[in-house]
PDB file of C-alpha atoms in Angstrom:
ATOM      1  CA  UNK W   1       2.211  -4.274  33.601  1.00 56.00           C
ATOM      2  CA  UNK W   2      -1.186  -3.374  33.230  1.00 60.00           C
ATOM      3  CA  UNK W   3      -0.533  -0.266  35.164  1.00 59.00           C
ATOM      4  CA  UNK W   4       2.477   0.693  32.991  1.00 63.00           C
ATOM      5  CA  UNK W   5       0.467  -0.070  29.708  1.00 53.00           C
ATOM      6  CA  UNK W   6      -1.785   2.567  31.213  1.00 57.00           C
ATOM      7  CA  UNK W   7       0.675   4.730  31.265  1.00 62.00           C
ATOM      8  CA  UNK W   8       2.110   4.538  28.207  1.00 65.00           C
ATOM      9  CA  UNK W   9      -1.117   4.454  26.797  1.00 59.00           C
ATOM     10  CA  UNK W  10      -2.058   7.865  28.559  1.00 67.00           C
ATOM     11  CA  UNK W  11       0.949   9.401  26.836  1.00 69.00           C
ATOM     12  CA  UNK W  12      -0.031   8.997  23.775  1.00 60.00           C
ATOM     13  CA  UNK W  13      -2.279  11.509  21.348  1.00 67.00           C
ATOM     14  CA  UNK W  14      -6.183  10.789  21.104  1.00 62.00           C
ATOM     15  CA  UNK W  15      -5.186  10.218  17.035  1.00 54.00           C
ATOM     16  CA  UNK W  16      -2.683   7.951  18.134  1.00 59.00           C
ATOM     17  CA  UNK W  17      -4.717   5.675  19.964  1.00 61.00           C
ATOM     18  CA  UNK W  18      -7.592   5.708  17.453  1.00 60.00           C
ATOM     19  CA  UNK W  19      -5.112   4.867  14.683  1.00 61.00           C
ATOM     20  CA  UNK W  20      -4.163   1.637  17.456  1.00 63.00           C
ATOM     21  CA  UNK W  21      -7.350   0.431  17.852  1.00 65.00           C
ATOM     22  CA  UNK W  22      -8.171   1.126  14.307  1.00 61.00           C
ATOM     23  CA  UNK W  23      -5.458  -1.401  13.496  1.00 63.00           C
ATOM     24  CA  UNK W  24      -6.189  -3.652  16.267  1.00 65.00           C
ATOM     25  CA  UNK W  25      -9.655  -4.115  14.865  1.00 64.00           C
ATOM     26  CA  UNK W  26      -8.598  -4.622  11.268  1.00 61.00           C
ATOM     27  CA  UNK W  27      -6.169  -7.587  12.430  1.00 62.00           C
ATOM     28  CA  UNK W  28      -9.065  -9.026  14.426  1.00 64.00           C
ATOM     29  CA  UNK W  29     -11.566  -8.631  11.344  1.00 59.00           C
ATOM     30  CA  UNK W  30      -8.652 -10.245   9.318  1.00 59.00           C
ATOM     31  CA  UNK W  31      -8.725 -13.162  12.027  1.00 57.00           C
ATOM     32  CA  UNK W  32     -12.131 -13.723  12.089  1.00 57.00           C
ATOM     33  CA  UNK W  33     -12.684 -13.461   8.309  1.00 55.00           C
ATOM     34  CA  UNK W  34      -9.483 -14.681   6.414  1.00 60.00           C
ATOM     35  CA  UNK W  35      -7.711 -18.104   6.616  1.00 64.00           C
ATOM     36  CA  UNK W  36      -4.585 -16.448   6.997  1.00 64.00           C
ATOM     37  CA  UNK W  37      -2.807 -19.569   8.378  1.00 68.00           C
ATOM     38  CA  UNK W  38      -2.809 -21.500   5.135  1.00 81.00           C
ATOM     39  CA  UNK W  39       0.805 -22.515   3.830  1.00 85.00           C
ATOM     40  CA  UNK W  40      -0.001 -20.557   0.267  1.00 88.00           C
ATOM     41  CA  UNK W  41      -1.370 -17.842   2.331  1.00 88.00           C
ATOM     42  CA  UNK W  42       1.751 -17.254   4.456  1.00 88.00           C
ATOM     43  CA  UNK W  43       3.992 -17.889   1.395  1.00 92.00           C
ATOM     44  CA  UNK W  44       2.313 -15.239  -0.121  1.00 93.00           C
ATOM     45  CA  UNK W  45       1.963 -12.194   2.543  1.00 91.00           C
ATOM     46  CA  UNK W  46       5.910 -12.913   2.939  1.00 92.00           C
ATOM     47  CA  UNK W  47       6.295 -12.293  -0.661  1.00 95.00           C
ATOM     48  CA  UNK W  48       4.546  -9.715  -0.876  1.00 95.00           C
ATOM     49  CA  UNK W  49       6.155  -7.883   2.070  1.00 94.00           C
ATOM     50  CA  UNK W  50       9.927  -8.892   0.904  1.00 95.00           C
ATOM     51  CA  UNK W  51       9.322  -8.705  -2.465  1.00 96.00           C
ATOM     52  CA  UNK W  52       6.191  -6.688  -3.515  1.00 96.00           C
ATOM     53  CA  UNK W  53       6.692  -3.846  -1.435  1.00 95.00           C
ATOM     54  CA  UNK W  54      10.647  -2.913  -1.762  1.00 96.00           C
ATOM     55  CA  UNK W  55       9.391  -3.116  -5.606  1.00 97.00           C
ATOM     56  CA  UNK W  56       6.539  -0.329  -4.950  1.00 97.00           C
ATOM     57  CA  UNK W  57       8.446   1.837  -2.822  1.00 97.00           C
ATOM     58  CA  UNK W  58      11.755   1.622  -5.669  1.00 97.00           C
ATOM     59  CA  UNK W  59       9.242   1.995  -8.284  1.00 98.00           C
ATOM     60  CA  UNK W  60       8.475   5.516  -6.928  1.00 97.00           C
ATOM     61  CA  UNK W  61      12.108   5.860  -6.369  1.00 97.00           C
ATOM     62  CA  UNK W  62      13.192   5.036  -9.563  1.00 97.00           C
ATOM     63  CA  UNK W  63      10.583   7.455 -11.050  1.00 97.00           C
ATOM     64  CA  UNK W  64      11.837  10.353  -9.092  1.00 97.00           C
ATOM     65  CA  UNK W  65      15.285  10.099  -9.939  1.00 97.00           C
ATOM     66  CA  UNK W  66      14.392   8.958 -13.689  1.00 96.00           C
ATOM     67  CA  UNK W  67      12.788  12.812 -13.605  1.00 96.00           C
ATOM     68  CA  UNK W  68      16.072  14.307 -12.164  1.00 94.00           C
ATOM     69  CA  UNK W  69      15.674  14.404  -8.812  1.00 95.00           C
ATOM     70  CA  UNK W  70      18.656  12.499  -6.470  1.00 96.00           C
ATOM     71  CA  UNK W  71      17.050  12.901  -3.334  1.00 96.00           C
ATOM     72  CA  UNK W  72      15.676   8.931  -3.151  1.00 96.00           C
ATOM     73  CA  UNK W  73      19.490   7.864  -4.218  1.00 96.00           C
ATOM     74  CA  UNK W  74      20.724  10.091  -0.895  1.00 96.00           C
ATOM     75  CA  UNK W  75      18.506   8.539   1.458  1.00 95.00           C
ATOM     76  CA  UNK W  76      19.017   5.063   0.782  1.00 95.00           C
ATOM     77  CA  UNK W  77      15.523   4.335  -0.932  1.00 96.00           C
ATOM     78  CA  UNK W  78      16.841   3.968  -4.577  1.00 96.00           C
ATOM     79  CA  UNK W  79      17.147  -0.375  -3.702  1.00 96.00           C
ATOM     80  CA  UNK W  80      15.245  -3.253  -3.803  1.00 95.00           C
ATOM     81  CA  UNK W  81      17.023  -4.456  -0.037  1.00 95.00           C
ATOM     82  CA  UNK W  82      13.180  -5.158   1.577  1.00 93.00           C
ATOM     83  CA  UNK W  83      15.327  -4.047   5.262  1.00 93.00           C
ATOM     84  CA  UNK W  84      15.315  -0.802   4.372  1.00 95.00           C
ATOM     85  CA  UNK W  85      11.164  -0.448   2.861  1.00 95.00           C
ATOM     86  CA  UNK W  86       9.348  -2.356   5.552  1.00 91.00           C
ATOM     87  CA  UNK W  87       7.113  -0.950   7.863  1.00 88.00           C
ATOM     88  CA  UNK W  88       6.313  -2.588  10.783  1.00 86.00           C
ATOM     89  CA  UNK W  89       2.964  -1.908  11.124  1.00 80.00           C
ATOM     90  CA  UNK W  90       2.170  -1.646   7.282  1.00 82.00           C
ATOM     91  CA  UNK W  91       3.379  -5.659   7.183  1.00 85.00           C
ATOM     92  CA  UNK W  92       1.063  -6.172  10.009  1.00 81.00           C
ATOM     93  CA  UNK W  93      -1.462  -5.305   8.041  1.00 78.00           C
ATOM     94  CA  UNK W  94      -0.732  -6.860   4.920  1.00 82.00           C
ATOM     95  CA  UNK W  95      -0.759 -10.206   7.235  1.00 78.00           C
ATOM     96  CA  UNK W  96      -3.850  -9.826   8.414  1.00 75.00           C
ATOM     97  CA  UNK W  97      -6.597  -7.955   6.065  1.00 71.00           C
ATOM     98  CA  UNK W  98      -3.924  -7.713   2.495  1.00 71.00           C
ATOM     99  CA  UNK W  99      -3.652  -4.252   2.981  1.00 74.00           C
ATOM    100  CA  UNK W 100      -0.696  -2.274   3.880  1.00 78.00           C
ATOM    101  CA  UNK W 101       2.130  -0.172   3.087  1.00 84.00           C
ATOM    102  CA  UNK W 102       5.605   0.374   3.181  1.00 90.00           C
ATOM    103  CA  UNK W 103       8.126   3.401   4.022  1.00 92.00           C
ATOM    104  CA  UNK W 104       6.953   6.121   1.816  1.00 92.00           C
ATOM    105  CA  UNK W 105       9.584   7.281  -0.365  1.00 95.00           C
ATOM    106  CA  UNK W 106      10.886  10.944  -0.551  1.00 94.00           C
ATOM    107  CA  UNK W 107      11.635  12.845  -3.455  1.00 95.00           C
ATOM    108  CA  UNK W 108      11.704  16.621  -3.923  1.00 94.00           C
ATOM    109  CA  UNK W 109      10.182  18.244  -6.754  1.00 91.00           C
ATOM    110  CA  UNK W 110      12.120  21.129  -7.199  1.00 91.00           C
ATOM    111  CA  UNK W 111      14.047  18.901  -8.443  1.00 94.00           C
ATOM    112  CA  UNK W 112      12.647  17.285 -11.222  1.00 93.00           C
ATOM    113  CA  UNK W 113      13.187  18.214 -14.814  1.00 89.00           C
ATOM    114  CA  UNK W 114       9.351  18.134 -15.896  1.00 89.00           C
ATOM    115  CA  UNK W 115       5.983  19.619 -14.665  1.00 92.00           C
ATOM    116  CA  UNK W 116       5.984  19.539 -11.148  1.00 92.00           C
ATOM    117  CA  UNK W 117       2.444  18.546 -11.102  1.00 92.00           C
ATOM    118  CA  UNK W 118       2.942  15.738 -13.894  1.00 94.00           C
ATOM    119  CA  UNK W 119       6.021  14.609 -11.931  1.00 96.00           C
ATOM    120  CA  UNK W 120       3.670  13.939  -9.025  1.00 95.00           C
ATOM    121  CA  UNK W 121       1.594  11.763 -10.752  1.00 96.00           C
ATOM    122  CA  UNK W 122       3.978   9.827 -12.282  1.00 97.00           C
ATOM    123  CA  UNK W 123       6.014   9.270  -8.915  1.00 97.00           C
ATOM    124  CA  UNK W 124       3.078   8.423  -7.419  1.00 97.00           C
ATOM    125  CA  UNK W 125       1.411   5.858 -10.645  1.00 97.00           C
ATOM    126  CA  UNK W 126       5.051   4.180 -10.186  1.00 97.00           C
ATOM    127  CA  UNK W 127       4.054   1.952  -7.112  1.00 97.00           C
ATOM    128  CA  UNK W 128       0.602   0.801  -7.904  1.00 97.00           C
ATOM    129  CA  UNK W 129       1.158  -0.015 -10.951  1.00 98.00           C
ATOM    130  CA  UNK W 130       4.450  -2.028 -10.139  1.00 98.00           C
ATOM    131  CA  UNK W 131       1.819  -4.068  -7.868  1.00 97.00           C
ATOM    132  CA  UNK W 132      -0.362  -4.652 -11.540  1.00 98.00           C
ATOM    133  CA  UNK W 133       2.773  -5.761 -13.114  1.00 98.00           C
ATOM    134  CA  UNK W 134       3.671  -8.395 -10.137  1.00 98.00           C
ATOM    135  CA  UNK W 135       0.483  -9.689 -10.778  1.00 97.00           C
ATOM    136  CA  UNK W 136       0.252  -9.954 -14.337  1.00 97.00           C
ATOM    137  CA  UNK W 137       3.526 -11.716 -13.844  1.00 97.00           C
ATOM    138  CA  UNK W 138       2.709 -14.029 -11.178  1.00 97.00           C
ATOM    139  CA  UNK W 139      -0.076 -15.286 -13.653  1.00 96.00           C
ATOM    140  CA  UNK W 140       1.846 -15.099 -16.556  1.00 96.00           C
ATOM    141  CA  UNK W 141       4.316 -17.761 -14.671  1.00 96.00           C
ATOM    142  CA  UNK W 142       1.129 -19.910 -13.284  1.00 95.00           C
ATOM    143  CA  UNK W 143      -0.064 -19.708 -17.474  1.00 93.00           C
ATOM    144  CA  UNK W 144       3.695 -21.267 -18.709  1.00 93.00           C
ATOM    145  CA  UNK W 145       3.546 -23.933 -15.536  1.00 90.00           C
ATOM    146  CA  UNK W 146       6.462 -22.069 -13.768  1.00 90.00           C
ATOM    147  CA  UNK W 147       3.903 -21.636 -10.767  1.00 87.00           C
ATOM    148  CA  UNK W 148       1.367 -24.633 -11.675  1.00 83.00           C
ATOM    149  CA  UNK W 149      -0.424 -27.353  -8.872  1.00 81.00           C
ATOM    150  CA  UNK W 150      -0.569 -27.817  -5.160  1.00 85.00           C
ATOM    151  CA  UNK W 151       0.524 -25.330  -2.857  1.00 88.00           C
ATOM    152  CA  UNK W 152       3.158 -23.153  -5.446  1.00 91.00           C
ATOM    153  CA  UNK W 153      -0.403 -22.775  -7.612  1.00 93.00           C
ATOM    154  CA  UNK W 154      -2.163 -21.091  -4.581  1.00 93.00           C
ATOM    155  CA  UNK W 155       0.685 -19.531  -3.390  1.00 94.00           C
ATOM    156  CA  UNK W 156       0.754 -17.834  -6.740  1.00 95.00           C
ATOM    157  CA  UNK W 157      -3.401 -16.757  -6.817  1.00 94.00           C
ATOM    158  CA  UNK W 158      -2.815 -15.168  -3.188  1.00 94.00           C
ATOM    159  CA  UNK W 159       0.274 -13.141  -4.188  1.00 96.00           C
ATOM    160  CA  UNK W 160      -1.365 -11.932  -7.466  1.00 96.00           C
ATOM    161  CA  UNK W 161      -4.575 -11.579  -5.639  1.00 94.00           C
ATOM    162  CA  UNK W 162      -2.787  -8.819  -2.411  1.00 93.00           C
ATOM    163  CA  UNK W 163      -1.115  -7.310  -5.319  1.00 96.00           C
ATOM    164  CA  UNK W 164      -4.419  -6.198  -7.503  1.00 96.00           C
ATOM    165  CA  UNK W 165      -5.362  -5.078  -3.729  1.00 91.00           C
ATOM    166  CA  UNK W 166      -2.515  -3.193  -3.355  1.00 93.00           C
ATOM    167  CA  UNK W 167      -2.736  -1.537  -6.668  1.00 95.00           C
ATOM    168  CA  UNK W 168      -6.457  -0.618  -6.251  1.00 93.00           C
ATOM    169  CA  UNK W 169      -5.809   0.324  -2.554  1.00 89.00           C
ATOM    170  CA  UNK W 170      -2.908   2.716  -2.968  1.00 92.00           C
ATOM    171  CA  UNK W 171      -4.820   4.586  -5.791  1.00 93.00           C
ATOM    172  CA  UNK W 172      -7.664   5.738  -2.954  1.00 89.00           C
ATOM    173  CA  UNK W 173      -7.272   9.625  -2.567  1.00 87.00           C
ATOM    174  CA  UNK W 174      -6.879   9.686   0.978  1.00 84.00           C
ATOM    175  CA  UNK W 175      -3.193  10.514   2.545  1.00 85.00           C
ATOM    176  CA  UNK W 176      -0.848   9.190   2.752  1.00 82.00           C
ATOM    177  CA  UNK W 177      -2.160   6.485   0.002  1.00 89.00           C
ATOM    178  CA  UNK W 178      -0.359   7.782  -3.233  1.00 94.00           C
ATOM    179  CA  UNK W 179      -3.936   8.582  -4.731  1.00 92.00           C
ATOM    180  CA  UNK W 180      -4.063  11.400  -2.856  1.00 89.00           C
ATOM    181  CA  UNK W 181      -1.074  12.570  -4.528  1.00 90.00           C
ATOM    182  CA  UNK W 182      -2.960  12.458  -8.018  1.00 93.00           C
ATOM    183  CA  UNK W 183      -5.578  13.890  -6.464  1.00 89.00           C
ATOM    184  CA  UNK W 184      -3.665  16.873  -4.874  1.00 88.00           C
ATOM    185  CA  UNK W 185      -1.704  17.056  -8.506  1.00 89.00           C
ATOM    186  CA  UNK W 186      -5.262  17.448 -10.602  1.00 88.00           C
ATOM    187  CA  UNK W 187      -6.517  19.483  -8.163  1.00 82.00           C
ATOM    188  CA  UNK W 188      -7.214  23.085 -10.272  1.00 74.00           C
ATOM    189  CA  UNK W 189      -7.467  25.118  -7.078  1.00 70.00           C
ATOM    190  CA  UNK W 190      -5.942  23.287  -3.906  1.00 61.00           C
ATOM    191  CA  UNK W 191      -7.960  24.526  -0.788  1.00 64.00           C
ATOM    192  CA  UNK W 192      -4.930  24.282   1.447  1.00 69.00           C
ATOM    193  CA  UNK W 193      -6.934  23.843   5.047  1.00 70.00           C
ATOM    194  CA  UNK W 194      -8.960  20.680   2.967  1.00 70.00           C
ATOM    195  CA  UNK W 195      -5.616  19.354   2.254  1.00 73.00           C
ATOM    196  CA  UNK W 196      -4.398  20.073   5.558  1.00 74.00           C
ATOM    197  CA  UNK W 197      -7.501  18.307   7.175  1.00 73.00           C
ATOM    198  CA  UNK W 198      -6.653  15.168   4.619  1.00 74.00           C
ATOM    199  CA  UNK W 199      -3.526  14.670   5.652  1.00 73.00           C
ATOM    200  CA  UNK W 200      -3.886  15.166   9.721  1.00 74.00           C
ATOM    201  CA  UNK W 201      -6.927  12.619   9.776  1.00 72.00           C
ATOM    202  CA  UNK W 202      -6.101  10.789   6.545  1.00 72.00           C
ATOM    203  CA  UNK W 203      -5.150   7.065   8.545  1.00 72.00           C
ATOM    204  CA  UNK W 204      -8.412   7.253  10.182  1.00 74.00           C
ATOM    205  CA  UNK W 205     -10.217   8.156   7.051  1.00 76.00           C
ATOM    206  CA  UNK W 206      -8.083   4.712   5.536  1.00 74.00           C
ATOM    207  CA  UNK W 207      -9.288   3.187   7.815  1.00 72.00           C
ATOM    208  CA  UNK W 208     -13.246   3.828   8.224  1.00 72.00           C
ATOM    209  CA  UNK W 209     -13.108   3.386   4.112  1.00 70.00           C
ATOM    210  CA  UNK W 210     -12.003   0.173   4.484  1.00 69.00           C
ATOM    211  CA  UNK W 211     -14.580  -0.889   7.653  1.00 67.00           C
ATOM    212  CA  UNK W 212     -17.199   0.882   6.024  1.00 63.00           C
ATOM    213  CA  UNK W 213     -16.812   0.672   2.116  1.00 59.00           C
ATOM    214  CA  UNK W 214     -14.480  -2.491   2.131  1.00 66.00           C
ATOM    215  CA  UNK W 215     -17.018  -3.995  -0.092  1.00 73.00           C
ATOM    216  CA  UNK W 216     -16.794  -0.790  -2.403  1.00 75.00           C
ATOM    217  CA  UNK W 217     -12.708  -1.111  -2.468  1.00 82.00           C
ATOM    218  CA  UNK W 218     -13.485  -5.413  -3.315  1.00 86.00           C
ATOM    219  CA  UNK W 219     -15.743  -4.513  -6.565  1.00 90.00           C
ATOM    220  CA  UNK W 220     -13.220  -3.368  -8.535  1.00 93.00           C
ATOM    221  CA  UNK W 221     -10.104  -5.951  -7.117  1.00 93.00           C
ATOM    222  CA  UNK W 222     -12.590  -8.965  -8.194  1.00 94.00           C
ATOM    223  CA  UNK W 223     -13.168  -7.326 -11.383  1.00 96.00           C
ATOM    224  CA  UNK W 224      -9.356  -6.302 -12.443  1.00 97.00           C
ATOM    225  CA  UNK W 225      -8.807  -9.631 -11.287  1.00 96.00           C
ATOM    226  CA  UNK W 226     -11.282 -11.903 -12.863  1.00 97.00           C
ATOM    227  CA  UNK W 227      -9.840  -9.723 -16.560  1.00 97.00           C
ATOM    228  CA  UNK W 228      -6.503 -10.641 -15.364  1.00 96.00           C
ATOM    229  CA  UNK W 229      -7.059 -14.175 -15.068  1.00 96.00           C
ATOM    230  CA  UNK W 230      -9.446 -14.522 -18.324  1.00 95.00           C
ATOM    231  CA  UNK W 231      -6.969 -12.849 -20.258  1.00 94.00           C
ATOM    232  CA  UNK W 232      -3.854 -14.862 -19.147  1.00 94.00           C
ATOM    233  CA  UNK W 233      -5.261 -18.143 -18.103  1.00 86.00           C
TER     234      UNK W 233
END
């Protein structure tokens, strides 16, 4: 079995090996630092994977369709069905770290009825904004008493917090995250070599950012979460 594993491992590119190693390290980090097996958090993770991530991707698709591109419809992504959106590795990352992703929605900027750069920003923003709105809605349900007391309220706090984390996480300007599309749209004179480099190594840069600057990401997450709770609760 070990020989089979090593043989398959050697068929991977160096980039793929590093990516797998980074995922494994993040899983170990999550196991060591988070109470991931609490009932409320497990329930929240399930809701994130089967509700929040599909809503996020559907928001991208709906915005592209609204702007005139039917590509998400033709590819079957204009739906809230979680089975067409879930990415196994991204779901695993959600479970162990709170950061993760679904399968990205594809769209064709040549089909939109507005300026391509404006469309790119609107489509990219639609996903993260949907996570922020889900966090707000969750806190409203807590405020009116529909998600209050015991496990339900703990679930709501976890679900809302992870949605805020996804909102901030997806706005990081590193490919393939939504923030990179906003960055490239706003870049006045795009350097395609830099863009290609960021796209090629974005996955590893992303994990490096989480490991080396996770505390920086946590700052806006904590500020936004605190403000939402103060305003709504």
